Short mmCIF file of C-alpha atoms in Angstrom, two decimals:
data_model
loop_
_atom_site.label_atom_id
_atom_site.label_comp_id
_atom_site.label_asym_id
_atom_site.label_seq_id
_atom_site.Cartn_x
_atom_site.Cartn_y
_atom_site.Cartn_z
CA MET Y 1 -0.23 -0.19 0.16
CA ARG Y 2 3.00 2.33 1.29
CA LEU Y 3 4.48 1.14 -2.23
CA THR Y 4 1.79 2.09 -3.93
CA THR Y 5 1.48 5.71 -2.84
CA ILE Y 6 5.09 6.22 -3.31
CA THR Y 7 5.23 5.03 -6.90
CA LEU Y 8 2.05 7.34 -7.83
CA ALA Y 9 3.15 10.17 -6.24
CA ALA Y 10 6.68 9.90 -8.00
CA THR Y 11 4.54 9.62 -10.93
CA LEU Y 12 2.75 12.85 -10.46
CA THR Y 13 6.21 14.47 -9.81
CA VAL Y 14 7.10 13.43 -13.10
CA ALA Y 15 4.26 14.87 -14.83
CA GLY Y 16 5.15 18.33 -13.22
CA VAL Y 17 2.14 18.38 -10.69
CA ALA Y 18 2.85 20.83 -7.99
CA THR Y 19 4.14 18.06 -5.09
CA ALA Y 20 5.61 20.83 -2.29
CA GLY Y 21 4.93 18.73 0.28
CA THR Y 22 2.03 19.05 3.27
CA VAL Y 23 -0.10 22.25 3.42
CA ALA Y 24 -0.17 23.29 7.05
CA PRO Y 25 -3.96 23.71 8.08
CA GLY Y 26 -3.51 27.33 8.25
CA ASP Y 27 -2.50 27.68 4.84
CA VAL Y 28 -4.90 25.74 2.97
CA ALA Y 29 -6.34 28.00 0.26
CA PHE Y 30 -10.00 27.69 -0.39
CA ASP Y 31 -11.35 29.17 -3.50
CA GLU Y 32 -14.50 31.67 -3.51
CA TYR Y 33 -16.86 28.17 -3.52
CA GLY Y 34 -14.73 26.45 -0.79
CA ALA Y 35 -12.80 24.48 -3.05
CA VAL Y 36 -9.54 23.50 -2.68
CA GLU Y 37 -7.25 22.59 -5.75
CA MET Y 38 -4.19 21.39 -4.14
CA SER Y 39 -3.25 18.19 -2.00
CA LEU Y 40 -2.62 18.64 1.29
CA SER Y 41 -0.20 16.24 1.64
CA GLY Y 42 1.42 16.91 -2.05
CA ALA Y 43 0.28 12.99 -2.77
CA ALA Y 44 -2.21 11.07 -4.21
CA GLY Y 45 -4.60 9.49 -1.75
CA ASP Y 46 -5.23 5.97 -1.39
CA ALA Y 47 -8.77 4.81 -2.08
CA VAL Y 48 -8.47 1.68 0.18
CA ASN Y 49 -7.08 3.25 3.20
CA GLY Y 50 -9.61 6.07 2.34
CA GLU Y 51 -12.49 3.48 2.58
CA LYS Y 52 -10.87 2.06 6.17
CA ILE Y 53 -11.04 6.02 7.56
CA MET Y 54 -15.08 6.32 6.64
CA VAL Y 55 -15.86 3.46 8.24
CA THR Y 56 -13.01 3.67 11.73
CA LYS Y 57 -14.82 5.24 14.71
CA SER Y 58 -11.48 6.78 15.89
CA LYS Y 59 -10.68 8.12 12.41
CA GLY Y 60 -13.19 9.77 10.20
CA ASN Y 61 -16.30 7.94 11.03
CA CYS Y 62 -17.94 9.73 8.23
CA VAL Y 63 -20.52 6.64 8.05
CA ALA Y 64 -21.77 8.13 11.94
CA CYS Y 65 -23.86 10.86 10.09
CA HIS Y 66 -23.35 9.78 5.92
CA ALA Y 67 -24.79 6.48 4.43
CA VAL Y 68 -22.80 4.85 2.14
CA SER Y 69 -24.36 1.79 0.29
CA LYS Y 70 -20.93 0.42 -0.65
CA LEU Y 71 -20.16 0.47 2.95
CA SER Y 72 -22.91 -1.08 4.26
CA TYR Y 73 -20.86 -3.68 5.85
CA ALA Y 74 -20.44 -1.12 8.69
CA PRO Y 75 -23.28 -1.12 11.23
CA PHE Y 76 -25.37 2.05 11.63
CA HIS Y 77 -24.62 4.42 9.04
CA GLY Y 78 -26.28 8.01 9.96
CA GLU Y 79 -28.79 10.46 8.09
CA VAL Y 80 -27.61 14.00 9.31
CA GLY Y 81 -25.65 14.48 6.14
CA PRO Y 82 -26.30 13.17 2.31
CA GLN Y 83 -26.00 10.31 1.35
CA LEU Y 84 -22.54 9.38 -0.47
CA ASP Y 85 -23.29 6.88 -3.25
CA TRP Y 86 -22.51 9.15 -6.06
CA ALA Y 87 -20.03 11.36 -4.17
CA GLY Y 88 -17.51 11.09 -7.09
CA ASP Y 89 -20.55 12.40 -9.60
CA THR Y 90 -21.70 15.09 -7.63
CA TRP Y 91 -18.36 16.94 -6.62
CA SER Y 92 -14.87 17.16 -8.24
CA GLN Y 93 -11.87 16.39 -6.30
CA ALA Y 94 -11.12 19.63 -5.50
CA GLU Y 95 -14.57 20.13 -3.63
CA LEU Y 96 -14.60 17.17 -1.89
CA ARG Y 97 -11.29 18.15 -0.49
CA GLY Y 98 -12.87 21.85 0.38
CA ILE Y 99 -15.75 20.43 2.16
CA LEU Y 100 -13.44 17.43 4.07
CA ALA Y 101 -11.12 20.29 4.93
CA ASN Y 102 -13.82 23.37 6.00
CA ALA Y 103 -17.20 22.27 5.07
CA LYS Y 104 -18.37 25.79 6.07
CA LYS Y 105 -16.42 27.05 3.52
CA THR Y 106 -18.64 25.40 1.33
CA PHE Y 107 -21.80 25.21 3.14
CA GLU Y 108 -22.59 28.11 5.12
CA GLY Y 109 -23.50 26.81 8.58
CA SER Y 110 -22.71 23.32 8.12
CA VAL Y 111 -23.39 20.95 10.79
CA MET Y 112 -20.49 19.08 9.15
CA PRO Y 113 -16.82 19.09 11.10
CA ALA Y 114 -14.08 20.60 9.95
CA PHE Y 115 -11.51 17.92 9.54
CA TYR Y 116 -8.31 20.13 8.55
CA LYS Y 117 -8.70 23.00 10.86
CA VAL Y 118 -6.85 23.44 14.53
CA ASP Y 119 -7.63 27.00 15.85
CA GLY Y 120 -10.69 29.70 16.05
CA PHE Y 121 -12.80 26.99 18.11
CA VAL Y 122 -14.85 27.83 21.27
CA ARG Y 123 -14.06 26.09 24.40
CA PRO Y 124 -11.58 23.64 22.98
CA GLY Y 125 -11.14 20.17 24.67
CA LYS Y 126 -8.56 18.31 25.00
CA GLY Y 127 -9.73 15.08 22.88
CA TYR Y 128 -13.03 13.44 24.45
CA THR Y 129 -11.60 14.13 27.95
CA GLY Y 130 -13.76 17.29 28.55
CA LYS Y 131 -10.63 19.41 29.93
CA ALA Y 132 -9.35 22.18 28.36
CA ALA Y 133 -6.88 21.75 25.66
CA ASP Y 134 -3.18 21.92 26.68
CA GLY Y 135 -1.41 22.32 23.90
CA PRO Y 136 -2.12 23.20 20.11
CA LEU Y 137 -4.93 20.56 18.16
CA ASP Y 138 -4.01 18.21 15.78
CA PRO Y 139 -6.71 18.29 12.93
CA LEU Y 140 -9.05 15.72 12.94
CA LEU Y 141 -7.86 13.95 10.42
CA SER Y 142 -3.87 14.02 8.50
CA ALA Y 143 -3.48 15.82 5.27
CA GLN Y 144 -2.86 12.09 4.07
CA ASP Y 145 -6.11 10.70 5.67
CA ILE Y 146 -7.58 13.26 3.72
CA GLU Y 147 -6.32 12.91 0.32
CA ASP Y 148 -7.31 9.19 0.85
CA VAL Y 149 -11.05 9.50 1.67
CA ILE Y 150 -11.31 11.73 -1.58
CA ALA Y 151 -9.63 9.03 -3.42
CA PHE Y 152 -12.40 6.67 -1.82
CA LEU Y 153 -15.39 9.16 -2.64
CA MET Y 154 -14.12 9.96 -6.13
CA THR Y 155 -14.94 5.93 -6.73
CA LEU Y 156 -18.32 6.54 -5.69
CA LYS Y 157 -19.90 6.94 -9.25
CA GLU Y 158 -23.05 5.61 -10.70
CA GLU Y 159 -22.55 2.86 -13.39
CA MET G 1 -22.03 21.50 -12.08
CA LYS G 2 -20.68 23.47 -8.89
CA ILE G 3 -23.94 25.58 -9.04
CA LYS G 4 -25.96 22.36 -9.28
CA ALA G 5 -24.75 20.78 -6.31
CA LEU G 6 -24.46 23.57 -4.11
CA THR G 7 -28.31 23.86 -4.98
CA ALA G 8 -29.15 20.40 -4.12
CA ILE G 9 -27.37 20.51 -0.63
CA ALA G 10 -29.04 24.11 0.09
CA ALA G 11 -32.61 22.34 -0.54
CA VAL G 12 -31.68 20.13 1.83
CA LEU G 13 -30.32 22.28 4.30
CA LEU G 14 -33.27 24.29 3.85
CA SER G 15 -36.00 21.70 4.18
CA ALA G 16 -37.23 21.20 7.84
CA PRO G 17 -36.03 18.27 9.32
CA ALA G 18 -38.85 15.23 8.17
CA PHE G 19 -39.55 13.61 11.52
CA VAL G 20 -40.66 10.03 11.35
CA ALA G 21 -41.47 8.08 14.27
CA ALA G 22 -41.98 4.47 14.75
CA ASP G 23 -45.37 5.39 15.27
CA GLU G 24 -46.24 8.89 15.31
CA ASP G 25 -49.74 8.08 17.34
CA ALA G 26 -47.99 6.31 20.18
CA GLU G 27 -49.50 7.39 23.36
CA LEU G 28 -48.14 7.22 26.87
CA ILE G 29 -50.22 6.37 29.64
CA VAL G 30 -48.29 5.33 32.67
CA ASN G 31 -49.94 2.98 34.93
CA GLY G 32 -52.95 2.93 32.77
CA GLU G 33 -53.57 6.12 34.29
CA ILE G 34 -51.05 9.30 34.07
CA GLU G 35 -51.63 10.39 30.60
CA MET G 36 -48.41 12.00 29.22
CA VAL G 37 -48.75 15.00 26.68
CA THR G 38 -45.64 13.93 24.32
CA LYS G 39 -46.36 16.11 21.54
CA THR G 40 -48.19 19.71 21.47
CA ALA G 41 -47.75 22.95 20.28
CA ALA G 42 -44.53 24.79 21.24
CA ALA G 43 -44.28 27.67 23.10
CA PRO G 44 -44.29 31.31 21.75
CA HIS G 45 -40.49 31.76 22.49
CA LEU G 46 -39.65 28.84 20.23
CA GLU G 47 -41.38 30.89 17.16
CA GLY G 48 -38.96 30.13 14.37
CA ALA G 49 -37.44 27.36 16.13
CA LEU G 50 -39.89 25.03 16.31
CA ASP G 51 -43.52 24.40 15.74
CA GLU G 52 -44.33 21.48 17.54
CA VAL G 53 -42.35 20.08 20.45
CA LEU G 54 -41.65 16.04 20.94
CA SER G 55 -40.79 14.03 23.83
CA GLY G 56 -37.77 12.04 23.74
CA TRP G 57 -40.05 8.81 24.64
CA LEU G 58 -41.18 10.00 20.80
CA PHE G 59 -37.73 8.64 19.64
CA ARG G 60 -37.41 5.78 21.16
CA ALA G 61 -37.67 2.55 20.23
CA ASP G 62 -40.88 0.11 21.25
CA GLU G 63 -39.29 -1.75 23.54
CA THR G 64 -37.88 1.39 25.38
CA GLN G 65 -41.13 3.30 25.14
CA SER G 66 -42.89 0.18 26.84
CA LEU G 67 -40.43 0.32 30.04
CA GLN G 68 -41.98 3.68 30.79
CA ALA G 69 -45.71 3.03 30.77
CA ASP G 70 -45.49 0.56 33.82
CA ASP G 71 -43.73 1.61 37.14
CA PHE G 72 -43.39 -2.09 37.72
CA ASP G 73 -41.28 -2.39 34.50
CA ASN G 74 -39.52 1.16 35.10
CA PRO G 75 -36.00 0.59 36.16
CA GLY G 76 -35.69 4.20 37.44
CA MET G 77 -38.74 3.51 40.18
CA ILE G 78 -36.24 1.60 42.19
CA PHE G 79 -34.52 5.08 42.93
CA VAL G 80 -37.77 6.33 43.70
CA ASP G 81 -37.92 4.20 46.41
CA GLN G 82 -34.69 4.47 47.71
CA GLY G 83 -35.58 8.48 47.54
CA MET G 84 -38.64 7.98 49.34
CA ASP G 85 -36.32 5.95 52.48
CA ASP G 86 -34.09 9.16 52.28
CA TRP G 87 -36.93 11.53 52.48
CA GLY G 88 -37.77 9.82 55.68
CA THR G 89 -34.16 9.47 57.46
CA VAL G 90 -32.78 11.90 59.63
CA ASP G 91 -29.21 13.45 58.54
CA GLY G 92 -27.38 16.34 60.06
CA SER G 93 -26.74 18.57 63.29
CA GLU G 94 -30.13 20.16 63.17
CA GLY G 95 -32.08 16.31 63.85
CA LYS G 96 -34.35 16.73 60.53
CA SER G 97 -35.44 14.84 58.13
CA CYS G 98 -37.14 16.29 54.86
CA ALA G 99 -40.47 14.96 56.15
CA SER G 100 -39.52 16.90 59.35
CA CYS G 101 -40.33 20.21 57.52
CA HIS G 102 -42.15 18.97 54.52
CA GLY G 103 -44.24 16.17 55.64
CA ASP G 104 -45.78 13.77 52.69
CA VAL G 105 -43.93 14.03 49.69
CA GLU G 106 -47.19 13.45 47.48
CA ASP G 107 -48.50 16.74 48.85
CA SER G 108 -45.74 19.35 49.23
CA MET G 109 -44.05 18.36 46.32
CA ALA G 110 -46.95 17.98 43.80
CA GLY G 111 -46.27 20.51 40.97
CA ILE G 112 -42.38 21.26 42.19
CA ARG G 113 -40.67 20.02 39.12
CA ALA G 114 -42.95 21.52 36.90
CA GLU G 115 -41.57 25.00 37.40
CA TYR G 116 -38.16 24.60 38.07
CA PRO G 117 -35.56 26.16 37.66
CA LYS G 118 -37.26 28.84 39.05
CA TRP G 119 -36.55 32.48 40.25
CA ASN G 120 -35.81 32.39 44.35
CA ASP G 121 -36.76 36.24 45.58
CA THR G 122 -35.23 35.06 48.69
CA ALA G 123 -31.44 34.17 46.93
CA GLY G 124 -31.57 36.70 44.04
CA GLU G 125 -31.00 34.24 41.46
CA VAL G 126 -32.65 31.28 39.48
CA ARG G 127 -32.69 28.30 41.55
CA THR G 128 -32.57 24.51 40.10
CA MET G 129 -34.17 22.01 42.21
CA ALA G 130 -30.98 20.14 42.89
CA GLN G 131 -29.52 23.67 44.15
CA MET G 132 -33.00 23.93 46.42
CA ILE G 133 -32.08 20.33 47.66
CA ASN G 134 -28.66 21.21 48.79
CA GLU G 135 -29.84 24.53 50.72
CA CYS G 136 -32.13 22.24 52.60
CA ARG G 137 -29.76 20.02 53.88
CA VAL G 138 -26.96 22.26 54.14
CA ASP G 139 -28.89 25.20 56.26
CA ARG G 140 -31.98 23.47 57.37
CA MET G 141 -30.75 20.00 58.33
CA GLY G 142 -27.07 20.96 58.94
CA ALA G 143 -25.94 17.80 56.44
CA GLU G 144 -23.48 17.51 54.31
CA ALA G 145 -24.59 18.66 50.46
CA HIS G 146 -25.00 15.97 48.03
CA GLY G 147 -22.39 16.04 44.76
CA TYR G 148 -24.55 18.07 41.67
CA THR G 149 -24.93 14.87 39.99
CA SER G 150 -24.47 12.07 42.65
CA ALA G 151 -26.43 9.01 43.05
CA LYS G 152 -28.20 10.34 46.11
CA MET G 153 -28.88 13.99 44.36
CA ALA G 154 -30.51 12.29 41.40
CA ARG G 155 -33.42 10.05 43.43
CA MET G 156 -34.01 12.72 45.42
CA GLU G 157 -34.91 14.20 42.17
CA ALA G 158 -36.40 11.40 41.04
CA LEU G 159 -38.89 11.79 44.12
CA ILE G 160 -39.88 15.13 43.68
CA SER G 161 -40.03 14.49 39.53
CA VAL G 162 -42.45 11.83 40.30
CA GLN G 163 -44.98 14.03 42.39
CA SER G 164 -45.44 16.39 39.56
CA ARG G 165 -45.82 13.36 36.62
CA GLY G 166 -48.57 14.33 34.20
CA MET G 167 -48.59 17.57 34.94
CA PRO G 168 -47.31 20.42 32.04
CA VAL G 169 -43.77 21.64 31.98
CA ASN G 170 -44.31 25.34 33.06
CA VAL G 171 -40.52 27.72 33.31
CA ALA G 172 -41.34 30.82 33.84
CA ILE G 173 -38.68 32.76 31.68
CA ASP G 174 -40.00 36.23 32.25
CA GLY G 175 -39.04 38.66 34.94
CA PRO G 176 -35.92 38.60 36.81
CA ALA G 177 -35.38 35.15 35.41
CA ALA G 178 -35.34 36.82 31.64
CA ASP G 179 -31.28 37.49 31.55
CA MET G 180 -30.20 34.17 32.69
CA TRP G 181 -32.63 32.54 30.10
CA ALA G 182 -30.82 35.16 27.23
CA GLN G 183 -27.77 33.68 28.53
CA GLY G 184 -28.63 29.83 27.87
CA LYS G 185 -30.34 30.67 24.95
CA GLU G 186 -27.13 32.01 23.87
CA MET G 187 -25.48 28.62 25.00
CA PHE G 188 -27.95 26.89 23.18
CA TYR G 189 -26.95 27.80 20.03
CA SER G 190 -22.98 28.19 20.53
CA ARG G 191 -20.90 25.83 18.64
CA THR G 192 -18.30 24.48 21.10
CA GLY G 193 -15.05 22.19 20.86
CA GLN G 194 -13.36 21.29 17.92
CA LEU G 195 -16.28 19.17 16.09
CA GLU G 196 -17.91 22.99 16.38
CA LEU G 197 -21.48 21.60 17.41
CA SER G 198 -24.38 23.48 19.33
CA CYS G 199 -27.10 21.24 21.20
CA ALA G 200 -29.49 22.79 18.05
CA SER G 201 -26.82 21.16 15.59
CA CYS G 202 -28.58 17.89 16.67
CA HIS G 203 -31.70 18.73 18.68
CA GLU G 204 -32.82 21.50 16.39
CA GLU G 205 -31.38 21.32 13.05
CA ASN G 206 -31.52 17.11 12.94
CA TYR G 207 -33.64 15.92 15.40
CA GLY G 208 -35.60 12.44 13.62
CA ASN G 209 -31.86 11.99 11.84
CA ARG G 210 -30.22 8.74 13.14
CA ILE G 211 -26.48 9.72 14.13
CA ARG G 212 -24.66 6.48 14.48
CA SER G 213 -27.38 4.08 15.87
CA ASP G 214 -28.73 7.23 17.92
CA HIS G 215 -32.28 8.53 17.10
CA LEU G 216 -31.61 12.41 17.74
CA SER G 217 -34.41 13.97 19.78
CA GLN G 218 -34.93 17.29 20.38
CA GLY G 219 -33.32 17.73 23.44
CA HIS G 220 -36.31 18.69 26.16
CA ILE G 221 -35.53 17.62 29.60
CA ASN G 222 -39.24 16.97 30.96
CA GLY G 223 -38.15 13.06 31.60
CA PHE G 224 -35.24 13.85 34.36
CA PRO G 225 -34.10 12.28 35.95
CA VAL G 226 -33.87 10.02 33.68
CA TYR G 227 -33.08 6.18 33.52
CA ARG G 228 -30.64 5.18 31.21
CA LEU G 229 -30.35 1.72 29.90
CA LYS G 230 -26.77 2.30 28.47
CA ASN G 231 -25.30 3.06 31.79
CA ALA G 232 -28.16 1.59 34.46
CA LYS G 233 -28.57 4.35 36.47
CA LEU G 234 -30.06 7.91 36.56
CA THR G 235 -28.75 10.59 34.82
CA THR G 236 -29.14 14.40 35.84
CA PRO G 237 -29.70 17.68 33.61
CA HIS G 238 -26.71 18.63 34.15
CA GLY G 239 -24.39 15.33 34.19
CA ARG G 240 -26.23 14.88 30.38
CA PHE G 241 -25.08 18.45 29.67
CA LYS G 242 -21.70 17.47 30.75
CA GLY G 243 -21.98 14.61 28.43
CA CYS G 244 -23.04 16.40 25.38
CA VAL G 245 -20.40 19.07 25.48
CA ARG G 246 -17.94 16.74 26.47
CA ASP G 247 -18.49 14.65 23.01
CA THR G 248 -18.05 18.15 21.05
CA ARG G 249 -14.97 17.54 22.33
CA ALA G 250 -14.95 20.74 24.24
CA GLN G 251 -13.74 21.90 27.54
CA THR G 252 -17.02 21.15 29.57
CA TYR G 253 -18.97 23.62 31.97
CA SER G 254 -18.96 22.41 35.74
CA PRO G 255 -22.96 20.77 37.15
CA GLY G 256 -23.93 23.33 39.10
CA SER G 257 -22.23 26.32 37.41
CA ASP G 258 -24.27 29.48 36.57
CA ASP G 259 -23.61 28.55 32.65
CA PHE G 260 -25.52 24.92 33.33
CA VAL G 261 -28.17 26.39 35.72
CA ALA G 262 -28.64 29.08 32.35
CA LEU G 263 -28.78 25.98 30.07
CA GLU G 264 -31.13 24.12 31.84
CA LEU G 265 -33.33 26.94 32.68
CA TYR G 266 -33.35 27.42 28.85
CA VAL G 267 -33.61 24.12 27.79
CA ALA G 268 -36.25 23.02 30.00
CA SER G 269 -38.75 26.21 28.59
CA ARG G 270 -38.07 25.05 25.05
CA GLY G 271 -40.35 21.97 26.83
CA ASN G 272 -43.11 23.99 28.30
CA GLY G 273 -46.32 22.46 27.44
CA LEU G 274 -44.92 18.98 27.84
CA SER G 275 -45.39 16.48 30.66
CA VAL G 276 -43.21 15.95 33.45
CA GLU G 277 -42.41 12.53 32.65
CA GLY G 278 -39.39 11.93 35.26
CA VAL G 279 -37.95 8.98 35.85
CA SER G 280 -38.30 8.48 32.37
CA VAL G 281 -36.73 5.58 30.38
CA ARG G 282 -34.00 6.22 27.77
CA ASN G 283 -31.33 4.46 25.63
#
């Protein structure tokens, strides 16, 4: 899996696509619609790992709010957000990247958490302890995690 | 494409939450005699937020619902019995029990739960039922205060709540309570923690929807203290608030703090018109 990612990244570099390394959460460039063109990690995403992140409670836990037919093996999909069965048809990679990084830039007032944001919170806590944060926060997902989820979402198309 | 996608989502976001109960006409009659109002028109102060207020009971599965319909099936009633024992037990330096001053709990406490939190003229502040219980214990009985969300506090609240079952929640929000009510309202809509969720994110914008396996309710507290099947004991309003705020990955407020008293006042008032159900049974 790691090999695949590295190979892909190498291919992209050769092809001349920008791979300036990881973009820090504060440096993400959203366009006027909330989309983000550039890969957050500088590398391509791994759809297989992205699928795991979607269903893992301690990672993306995406199915807590979104139903995805392809992930029906994972129990208890939610109904808070839209169903994602055709996410790859509905949104571009850049749009998905913007929505995952900070959905409020695309959908004003969205209840969806921002997965790549580390400041500007009200009463930030130390994880789920209920105590105050005692240092800088990590984003909910890493840059590569987000790229992996995008890669998986792009495979969700009507055929 | 971009515009189409945005429009589609906007339509989803703007449409009112479509609430579909397992059985919308389910009626809750406890012990075959206490008729509970589980669905009624929202109070005027909820204009623009909710048209109809729905008890959390409506959002639960049939098996959970039926546990609350008969006191012999309601696991929370064990704690009411324990509260009754406490009621008559002398505690503290003054040699008094609750009964020494308040007599028969069925007479003296009927209707109390329906109006709390409530402005207290003597204290010059809004007081919760838990604060009043501790004031009695410390100032009149010379006993130790109960922990704010402790088992002993929860079962005393349960005993007192049961005396008002079936009465409509009727929490005053005007007059001297208005400032604290406004503070509580602001808290209800404040998006806290790294997940940036407010009470309203789930309990106003998304009631009726599932989040994981849980069916989101409107978040009323007319059923508190509540017997939660997941931890097999009573939960108090501030205990539940603390858990919810914690789950937004935020620094919580303290049970018994002015913040949570304000939030309790506001949340309780959203349930005005629903029946007092405490002790209710929930997940």
